[in-house]
Coordinates of C-alpha atoms in Angstrom, one line a residue:
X168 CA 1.8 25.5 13.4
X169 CA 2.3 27.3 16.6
X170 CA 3.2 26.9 20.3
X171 CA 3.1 29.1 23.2
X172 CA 6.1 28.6 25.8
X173 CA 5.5 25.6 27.4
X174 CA 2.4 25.4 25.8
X175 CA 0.8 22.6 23.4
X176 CA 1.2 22.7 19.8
X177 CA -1.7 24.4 18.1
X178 CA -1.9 23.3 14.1
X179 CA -4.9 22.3 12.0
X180 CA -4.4 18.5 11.7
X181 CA -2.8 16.0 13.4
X182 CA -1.2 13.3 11.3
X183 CA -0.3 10.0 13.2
X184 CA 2.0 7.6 10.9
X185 CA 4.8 8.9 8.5
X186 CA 4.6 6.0 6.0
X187 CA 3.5 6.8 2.3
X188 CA 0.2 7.5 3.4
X189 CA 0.9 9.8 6.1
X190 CA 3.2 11.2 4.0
X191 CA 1.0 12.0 0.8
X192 CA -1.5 13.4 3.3
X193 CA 0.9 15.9 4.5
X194 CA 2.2 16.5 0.8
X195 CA -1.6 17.6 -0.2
X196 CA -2.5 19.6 2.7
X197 CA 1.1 21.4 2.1
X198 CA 0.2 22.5 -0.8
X199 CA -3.5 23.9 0.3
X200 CA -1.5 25.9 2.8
X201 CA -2.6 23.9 5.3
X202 CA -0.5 23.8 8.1
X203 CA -0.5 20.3 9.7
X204 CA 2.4 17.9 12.2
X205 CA 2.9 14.5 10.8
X206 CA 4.4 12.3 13.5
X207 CA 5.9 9.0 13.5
X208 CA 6.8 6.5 16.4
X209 CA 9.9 4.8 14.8
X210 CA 13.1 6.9 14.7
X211 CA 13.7 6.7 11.3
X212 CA 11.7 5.2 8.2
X213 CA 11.7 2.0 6.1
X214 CA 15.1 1.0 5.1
X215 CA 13.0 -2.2 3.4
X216 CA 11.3 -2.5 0.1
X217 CA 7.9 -3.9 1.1
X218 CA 5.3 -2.7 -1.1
X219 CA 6.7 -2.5 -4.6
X220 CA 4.1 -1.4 -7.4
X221 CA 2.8 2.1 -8.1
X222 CA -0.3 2.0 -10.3
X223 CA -1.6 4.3 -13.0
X224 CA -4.2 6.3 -10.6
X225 CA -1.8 6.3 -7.9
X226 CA 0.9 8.2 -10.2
X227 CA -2.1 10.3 -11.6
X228 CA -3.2 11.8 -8.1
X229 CA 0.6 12.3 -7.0
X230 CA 1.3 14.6 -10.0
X231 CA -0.3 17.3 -8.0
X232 CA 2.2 17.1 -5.5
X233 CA 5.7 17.3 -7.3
X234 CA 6.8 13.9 -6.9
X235 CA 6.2 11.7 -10.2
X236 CA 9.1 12.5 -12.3
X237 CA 11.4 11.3 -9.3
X238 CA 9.3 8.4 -8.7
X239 CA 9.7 7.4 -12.6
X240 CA 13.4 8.1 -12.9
X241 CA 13.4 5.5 -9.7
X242 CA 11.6 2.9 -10.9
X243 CA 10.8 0.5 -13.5
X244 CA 7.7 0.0 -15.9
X245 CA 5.7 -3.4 -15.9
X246 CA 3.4 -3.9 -19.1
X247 CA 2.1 -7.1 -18.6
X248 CA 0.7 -9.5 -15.7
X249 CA 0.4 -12.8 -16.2
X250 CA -1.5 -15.5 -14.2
X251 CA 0.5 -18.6 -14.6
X252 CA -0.2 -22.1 -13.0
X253 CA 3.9 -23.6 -13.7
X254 CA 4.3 -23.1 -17.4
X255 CA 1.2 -22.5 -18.2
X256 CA -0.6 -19.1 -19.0
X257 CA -4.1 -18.6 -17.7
X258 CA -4.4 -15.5 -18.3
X259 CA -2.4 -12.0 -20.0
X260 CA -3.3 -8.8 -19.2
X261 CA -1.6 -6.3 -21.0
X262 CA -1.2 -2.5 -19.6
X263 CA -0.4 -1.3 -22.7
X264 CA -3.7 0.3 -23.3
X265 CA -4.7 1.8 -20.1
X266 CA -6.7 5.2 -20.6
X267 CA -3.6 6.8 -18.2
X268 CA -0.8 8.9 -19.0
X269 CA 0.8 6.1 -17.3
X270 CA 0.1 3.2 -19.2
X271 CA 2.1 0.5 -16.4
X272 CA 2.5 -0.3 -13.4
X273 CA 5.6 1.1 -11.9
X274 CA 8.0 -1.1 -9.8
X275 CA 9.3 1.4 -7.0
X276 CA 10.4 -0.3 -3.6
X277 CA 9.2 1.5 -1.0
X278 CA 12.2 2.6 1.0
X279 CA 12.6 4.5 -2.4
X280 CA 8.7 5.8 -2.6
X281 CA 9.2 6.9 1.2
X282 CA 12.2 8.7 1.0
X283 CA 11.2 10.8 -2.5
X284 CA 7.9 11.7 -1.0
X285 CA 10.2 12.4 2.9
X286 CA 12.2 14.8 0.9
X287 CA 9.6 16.9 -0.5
X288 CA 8.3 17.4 2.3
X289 CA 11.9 18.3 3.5
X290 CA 11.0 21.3 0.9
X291 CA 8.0 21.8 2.4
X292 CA 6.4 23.3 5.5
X293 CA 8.4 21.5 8.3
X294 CA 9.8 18.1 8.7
X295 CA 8.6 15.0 10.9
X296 CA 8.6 14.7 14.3
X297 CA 10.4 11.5 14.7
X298 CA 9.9 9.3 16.9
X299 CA 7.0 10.8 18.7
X300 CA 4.4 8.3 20.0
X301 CA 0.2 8.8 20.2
X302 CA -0.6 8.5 24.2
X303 CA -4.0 9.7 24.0
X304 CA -6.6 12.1 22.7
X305 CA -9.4 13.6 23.3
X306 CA -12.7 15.2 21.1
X307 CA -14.2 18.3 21.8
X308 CA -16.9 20.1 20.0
X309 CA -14.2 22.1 17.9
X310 CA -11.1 20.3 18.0
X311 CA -8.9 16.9 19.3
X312 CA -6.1 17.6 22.4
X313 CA -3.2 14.9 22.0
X314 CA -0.8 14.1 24.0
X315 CA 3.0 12.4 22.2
X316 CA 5.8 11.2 24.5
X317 CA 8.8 12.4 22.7
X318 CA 12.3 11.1 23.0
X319 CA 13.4 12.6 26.1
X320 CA 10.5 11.5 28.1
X321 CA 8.7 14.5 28.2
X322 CA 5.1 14.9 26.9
X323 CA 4.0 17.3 24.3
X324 CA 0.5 18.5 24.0
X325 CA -1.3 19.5 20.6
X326 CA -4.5 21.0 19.7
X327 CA -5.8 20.4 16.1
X328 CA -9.2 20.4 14.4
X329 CA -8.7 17.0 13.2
X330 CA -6.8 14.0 13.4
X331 CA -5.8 11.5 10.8
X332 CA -4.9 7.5 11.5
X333 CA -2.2 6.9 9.1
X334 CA -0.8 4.5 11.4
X335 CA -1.3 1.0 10.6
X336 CA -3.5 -2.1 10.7
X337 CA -2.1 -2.0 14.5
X338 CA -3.6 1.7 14.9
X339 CA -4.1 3.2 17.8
X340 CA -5.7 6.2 16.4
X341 CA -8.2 3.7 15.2
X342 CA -8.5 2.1 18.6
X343 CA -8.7 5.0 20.7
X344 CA -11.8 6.3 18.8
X345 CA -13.4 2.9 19.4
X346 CA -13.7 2.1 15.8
X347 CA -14.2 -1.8 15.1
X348 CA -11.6 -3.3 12.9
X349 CA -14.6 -5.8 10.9
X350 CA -12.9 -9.1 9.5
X351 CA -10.6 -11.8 10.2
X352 CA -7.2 -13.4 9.5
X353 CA -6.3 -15.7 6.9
X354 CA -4.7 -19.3 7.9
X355 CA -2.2 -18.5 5.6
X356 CA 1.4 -15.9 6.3
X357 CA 2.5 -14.3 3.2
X358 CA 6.6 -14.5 3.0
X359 CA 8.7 -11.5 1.1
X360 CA 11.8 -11.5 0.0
X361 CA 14.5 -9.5 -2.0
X362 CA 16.3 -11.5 -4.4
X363 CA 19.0 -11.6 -7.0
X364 CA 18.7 -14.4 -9.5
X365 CA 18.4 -15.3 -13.2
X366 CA 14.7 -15.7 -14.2
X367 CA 13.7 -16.7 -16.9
X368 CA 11.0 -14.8 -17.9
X369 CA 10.7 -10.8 -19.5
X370 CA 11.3 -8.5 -17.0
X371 CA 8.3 -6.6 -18.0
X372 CA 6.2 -9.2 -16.8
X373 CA 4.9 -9.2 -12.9
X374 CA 3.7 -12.9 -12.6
X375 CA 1.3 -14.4 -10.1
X376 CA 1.3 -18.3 -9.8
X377 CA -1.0 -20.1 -9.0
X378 CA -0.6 -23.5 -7.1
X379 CA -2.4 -25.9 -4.6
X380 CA 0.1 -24.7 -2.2
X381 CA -0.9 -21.3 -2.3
X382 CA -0.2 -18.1 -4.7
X383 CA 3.1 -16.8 -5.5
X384 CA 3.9 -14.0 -6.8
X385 CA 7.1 -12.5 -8.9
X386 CA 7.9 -9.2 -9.8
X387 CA 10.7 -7.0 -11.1
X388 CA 12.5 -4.5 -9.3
X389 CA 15.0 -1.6 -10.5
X390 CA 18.9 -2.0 -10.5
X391 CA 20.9 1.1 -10.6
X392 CA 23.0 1.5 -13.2
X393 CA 25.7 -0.3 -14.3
X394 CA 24.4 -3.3 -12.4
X395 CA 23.1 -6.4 -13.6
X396 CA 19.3 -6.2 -14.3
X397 CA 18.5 -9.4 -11.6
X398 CA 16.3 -7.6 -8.9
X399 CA 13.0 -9.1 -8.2
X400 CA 10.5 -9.3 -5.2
X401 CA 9.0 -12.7 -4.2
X402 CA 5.7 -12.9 -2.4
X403 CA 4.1 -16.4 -1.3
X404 CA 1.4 -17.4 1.1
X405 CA 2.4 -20.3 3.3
X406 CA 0.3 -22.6 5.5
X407 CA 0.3 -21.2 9.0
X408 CA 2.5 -19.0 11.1
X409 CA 5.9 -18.4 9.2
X410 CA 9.5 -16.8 10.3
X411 CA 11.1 -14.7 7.4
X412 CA 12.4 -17.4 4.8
X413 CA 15.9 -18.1 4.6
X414 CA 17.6 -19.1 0.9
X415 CA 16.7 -22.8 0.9
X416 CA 13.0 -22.1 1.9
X417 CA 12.7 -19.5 -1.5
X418 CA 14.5 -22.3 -3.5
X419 CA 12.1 -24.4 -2.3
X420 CA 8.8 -22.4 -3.2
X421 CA 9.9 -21.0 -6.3
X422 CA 10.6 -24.7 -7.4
X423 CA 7.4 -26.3 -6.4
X424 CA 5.3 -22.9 -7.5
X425 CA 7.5 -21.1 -10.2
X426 CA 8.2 -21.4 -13.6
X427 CA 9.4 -24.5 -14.2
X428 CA 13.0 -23.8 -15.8
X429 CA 16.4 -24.3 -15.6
X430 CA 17.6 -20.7 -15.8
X431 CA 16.1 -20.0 -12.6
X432 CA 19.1 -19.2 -10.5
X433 CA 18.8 -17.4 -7.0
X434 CA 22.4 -15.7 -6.7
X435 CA 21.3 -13.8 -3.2
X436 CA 18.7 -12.9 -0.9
X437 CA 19.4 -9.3 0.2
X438 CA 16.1 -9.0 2.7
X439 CA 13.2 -11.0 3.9
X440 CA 9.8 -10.8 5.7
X441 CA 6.8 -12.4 6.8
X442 CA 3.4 -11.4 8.1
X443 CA 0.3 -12.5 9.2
X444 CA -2.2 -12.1 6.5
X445 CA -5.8 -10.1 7.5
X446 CA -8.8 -9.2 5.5
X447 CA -10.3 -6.3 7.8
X448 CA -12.4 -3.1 7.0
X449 CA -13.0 -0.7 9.7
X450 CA -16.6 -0.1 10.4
X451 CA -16.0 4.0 9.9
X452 CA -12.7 5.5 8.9
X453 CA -14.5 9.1 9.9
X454 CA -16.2 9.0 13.8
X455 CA -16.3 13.2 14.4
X456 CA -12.8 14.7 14.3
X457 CA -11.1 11.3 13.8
X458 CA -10.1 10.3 10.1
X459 CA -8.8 6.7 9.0
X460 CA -6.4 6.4 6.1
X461 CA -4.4 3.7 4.6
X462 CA -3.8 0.7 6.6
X463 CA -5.3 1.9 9.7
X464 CA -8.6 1.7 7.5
X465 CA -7.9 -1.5 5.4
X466 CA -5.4 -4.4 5.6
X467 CA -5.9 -6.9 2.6
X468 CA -4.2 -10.0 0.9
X469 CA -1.3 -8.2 -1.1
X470 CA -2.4 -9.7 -4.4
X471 CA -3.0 -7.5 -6.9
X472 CA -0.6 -4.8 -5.1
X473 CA -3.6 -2.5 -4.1
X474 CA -2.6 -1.9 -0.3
X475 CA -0.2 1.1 -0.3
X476 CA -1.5 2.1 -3.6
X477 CA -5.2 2.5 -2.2
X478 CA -3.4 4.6 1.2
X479 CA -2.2 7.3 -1.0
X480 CA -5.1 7.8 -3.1
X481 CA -6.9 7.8 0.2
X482 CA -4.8 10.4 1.3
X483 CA -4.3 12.5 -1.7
X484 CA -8.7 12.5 -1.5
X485 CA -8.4 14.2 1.8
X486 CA -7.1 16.9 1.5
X487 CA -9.9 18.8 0.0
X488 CA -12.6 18.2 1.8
X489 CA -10.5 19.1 4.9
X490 CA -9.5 22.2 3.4
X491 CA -13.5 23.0 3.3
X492 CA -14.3 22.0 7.0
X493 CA -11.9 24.6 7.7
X494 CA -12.6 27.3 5.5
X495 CA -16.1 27.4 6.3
X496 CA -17.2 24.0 9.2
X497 CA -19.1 22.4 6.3
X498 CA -18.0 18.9 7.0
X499 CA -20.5 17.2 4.3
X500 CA -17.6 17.1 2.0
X501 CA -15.9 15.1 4.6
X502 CA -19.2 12.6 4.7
X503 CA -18.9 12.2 0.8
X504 CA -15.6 11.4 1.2
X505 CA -16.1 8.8 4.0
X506 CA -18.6 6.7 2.3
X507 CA -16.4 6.5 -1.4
X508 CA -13.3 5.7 0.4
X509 CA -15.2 2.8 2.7
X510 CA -17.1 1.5 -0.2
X511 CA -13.5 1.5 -2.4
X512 CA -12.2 -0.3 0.9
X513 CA -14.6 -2.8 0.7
X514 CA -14.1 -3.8 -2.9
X515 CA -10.7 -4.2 -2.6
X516 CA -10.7 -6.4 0.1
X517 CA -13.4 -8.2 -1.7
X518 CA -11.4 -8.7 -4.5
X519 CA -7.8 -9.5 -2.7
X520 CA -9.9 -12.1 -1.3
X521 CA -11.0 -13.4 -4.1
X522 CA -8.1 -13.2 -5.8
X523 CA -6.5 -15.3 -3.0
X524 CA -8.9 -18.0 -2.7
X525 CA -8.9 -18.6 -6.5
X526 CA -5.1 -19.1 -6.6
X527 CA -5.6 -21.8 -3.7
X528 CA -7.7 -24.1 -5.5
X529 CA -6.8 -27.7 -4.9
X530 CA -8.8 -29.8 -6.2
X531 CA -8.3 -31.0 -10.1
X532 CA -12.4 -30.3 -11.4
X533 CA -11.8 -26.8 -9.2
X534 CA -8.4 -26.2 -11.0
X535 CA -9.9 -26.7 -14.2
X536 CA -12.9 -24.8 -14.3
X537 CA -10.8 -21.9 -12.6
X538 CA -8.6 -22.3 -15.9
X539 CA -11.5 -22.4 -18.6
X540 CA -12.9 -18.9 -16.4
X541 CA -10.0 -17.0 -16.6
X542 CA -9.2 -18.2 -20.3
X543 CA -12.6 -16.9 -21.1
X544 CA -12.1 -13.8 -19.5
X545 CA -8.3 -13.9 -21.6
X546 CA -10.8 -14.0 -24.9
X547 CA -12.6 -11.3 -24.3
X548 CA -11.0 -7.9 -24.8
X549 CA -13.5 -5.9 -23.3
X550 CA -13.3 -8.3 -19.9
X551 CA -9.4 -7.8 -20.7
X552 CA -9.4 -4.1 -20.7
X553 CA -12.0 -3.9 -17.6
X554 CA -9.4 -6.1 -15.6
X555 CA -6.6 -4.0 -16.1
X556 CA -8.4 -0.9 -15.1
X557 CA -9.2 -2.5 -12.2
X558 CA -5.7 -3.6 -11.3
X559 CA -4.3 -0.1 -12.1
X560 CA -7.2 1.0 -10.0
X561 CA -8.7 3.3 -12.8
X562 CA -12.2 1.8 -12.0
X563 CA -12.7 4.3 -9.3

């Protein structure tokens, strides 16, 4: 990356949005030797768990990049995922057997995930720019010209061959090159939160509940040592716009959703969130020199924990085929890569939503033949096995 006095920035790609995305984009290219400036807007990253699974492909295309053996020592392995409707199990899938080195799915908050993959690159080639915003760009023939207000006001140019919209279902790398954002929003917001309680189930188990109300989902987070083992992460979809839940609205949905016990004890709520819930694919995530990763190219119902984990490997994908336009202009690698990572985009948000809708069913007949389906699929081991690979995103 270079820069003539009071001249722009001259590097080979432009990466707009330093979340885990971004940042596993940059990890990659680093270790091509491909010199590249990640930016972010915000000052400083996530200081909030959001997403909170790693899945078996995800850890198998980070090995490359140095990071999994901090991620493991961080987090927390998850064998099994149940689909319960109150005390009832519909359906067990075990992870026990996944063809994967990494036979789990790995509960890693992402303040954690962000800040191992922000110091590797701390190793690396550079750090971020922080906060520097996207004001525009433009396309030539050979190459994009940005402009970035920085901190002090001033306005930094950059020339790079590409760029890359790691920035969000809000992107504006994504809007700027005119690229629709095809789908809609859900009725439903989906509330978060960060608790400590007793529950009463394994804590290997991630559980998803189903419930006329809407789904709900349960996981297990990592405690550091010494501390009591009572971290988990809530997720529930809740009719129409929602603020953040306090303590009496979790009580409330963990009652009328959750497993139906008397060792379920909420002792503190340490964070909480909501958002609007979307189910969009953009029509391209590559228009010339522009490239959509992550968010910016798919925003989906968080069921299944696919979002972040579908970024990275988006990301990770990159890297070579941008390493060949380079080396030689031969962007059909780029093409190839464009039309797998939009037809993987499409089937996830195909089955989020289904996903979704099924764990909304209200009706009794509709609840019932939901259960005989899934305890069909629960009785056969090959319709087992398939389901976990597709939840540990191995299918692709």
């Amino acid at each position: 990356m270079d820069a003539a006095a009071d001249g722009p920035v001259v590097t080979e790609v432009l990466i707009v949005g330093a979340g885990p995305t971004g940042m596993a984009l940059r990890l990659a290219l680093d270790r091509l030797g491909i010199a590249s400036l990640l930016i972010d807007q915000h000052a400083a990253g996530l200081n909030t768990s959001r997403a909170a699974v790693i899945h078996a492909r995800t850890l198998e295309v980070l090995e490359p990049l140095g990071v999994v053996p901090d991620l493991l020592a961080a987090g927390m392995q998850a064998t099994d995922f149940r689909v319960r409707e109150a005390d009832k199990v519909l359906l067990h899938i075990g992870f026990q057997g996944l063809p994967s080195r990494y036979p789990y799915a790995l509960m890693c908050p992402q303040n954690i995930t962000e800040a191992i993959l922000a110091g590797r690159i701390g190793d690396g080639l550079g750090s971020v720019w922080r906060p520097a915003r996207l004001l525009s760009f433009t396309e030539a023939s050979d190459r994009i010209s940005a402009e970035l207000a920085r901190p002090d006001g001033s306005v930094q140019h950059v020339q790079a061959r590409w760029i890359v919209g790691c920035d969000g279902a809000d992107s504006v790398v994504r809007q700027q090159a005119g690229i629709d954002f095809v789908g809609g929003n859900y009725a439903e917001t989906f509330v978060l939160a960060d608790l400590r309680m007793a529950w009463p189930l394994q804590r290997t188990e991630v559980s998803l509940f189903f419930a006329p109300e809407g789904l709900m989902v349960v996981a297990p987070l990592p405690t550091c040592a010494g501390e009591p083992e009572d971290r988990y992460r809530m997720v529930a979809a809740v009719a129409g716009p929602a603020s953040p839940p306090n303590l009496d609205t979790v009580e409330a949905l963990l009652a009328a959703r959750g497993f139906p016990s008397p060792g379920r004890r909420v002792k503190d709520m340490p964070w909480s969130s909501s958002f609007q819930l979307q189910h969009r694919v953009a029509a391209q995530v590559r228009r010339g020199r522009v490239l959509l990763c992550g968010d910016a190219a798919h925003v989906h119902s968080p069921a299944g924990g696919q979002g972040m984990n579908t970024g990275i490997q988006d990301a990770v994908s990159l890297a070579e085929p941008l390493r060949q336009a380079l080396r030689d202009g031969n962007s059909h690698g780029l093409d190839a890569w464009a039309r797998h990572r939009h037809r993987i985009a499409r089937g996830v948000v195909r089955m989020t939503d289904a996903m979704t809708r099924i764990a909304t069913v209200s009706s009794p007949p509709g609840r019932m033949v939901r259960g005989s389906l899934l305890g069909l699929v629960g009785r056969v081991p090959s319709l087992q096995r398939k389901l976990a690979r597709r939840l540990a995103e191995l299918d692709r």
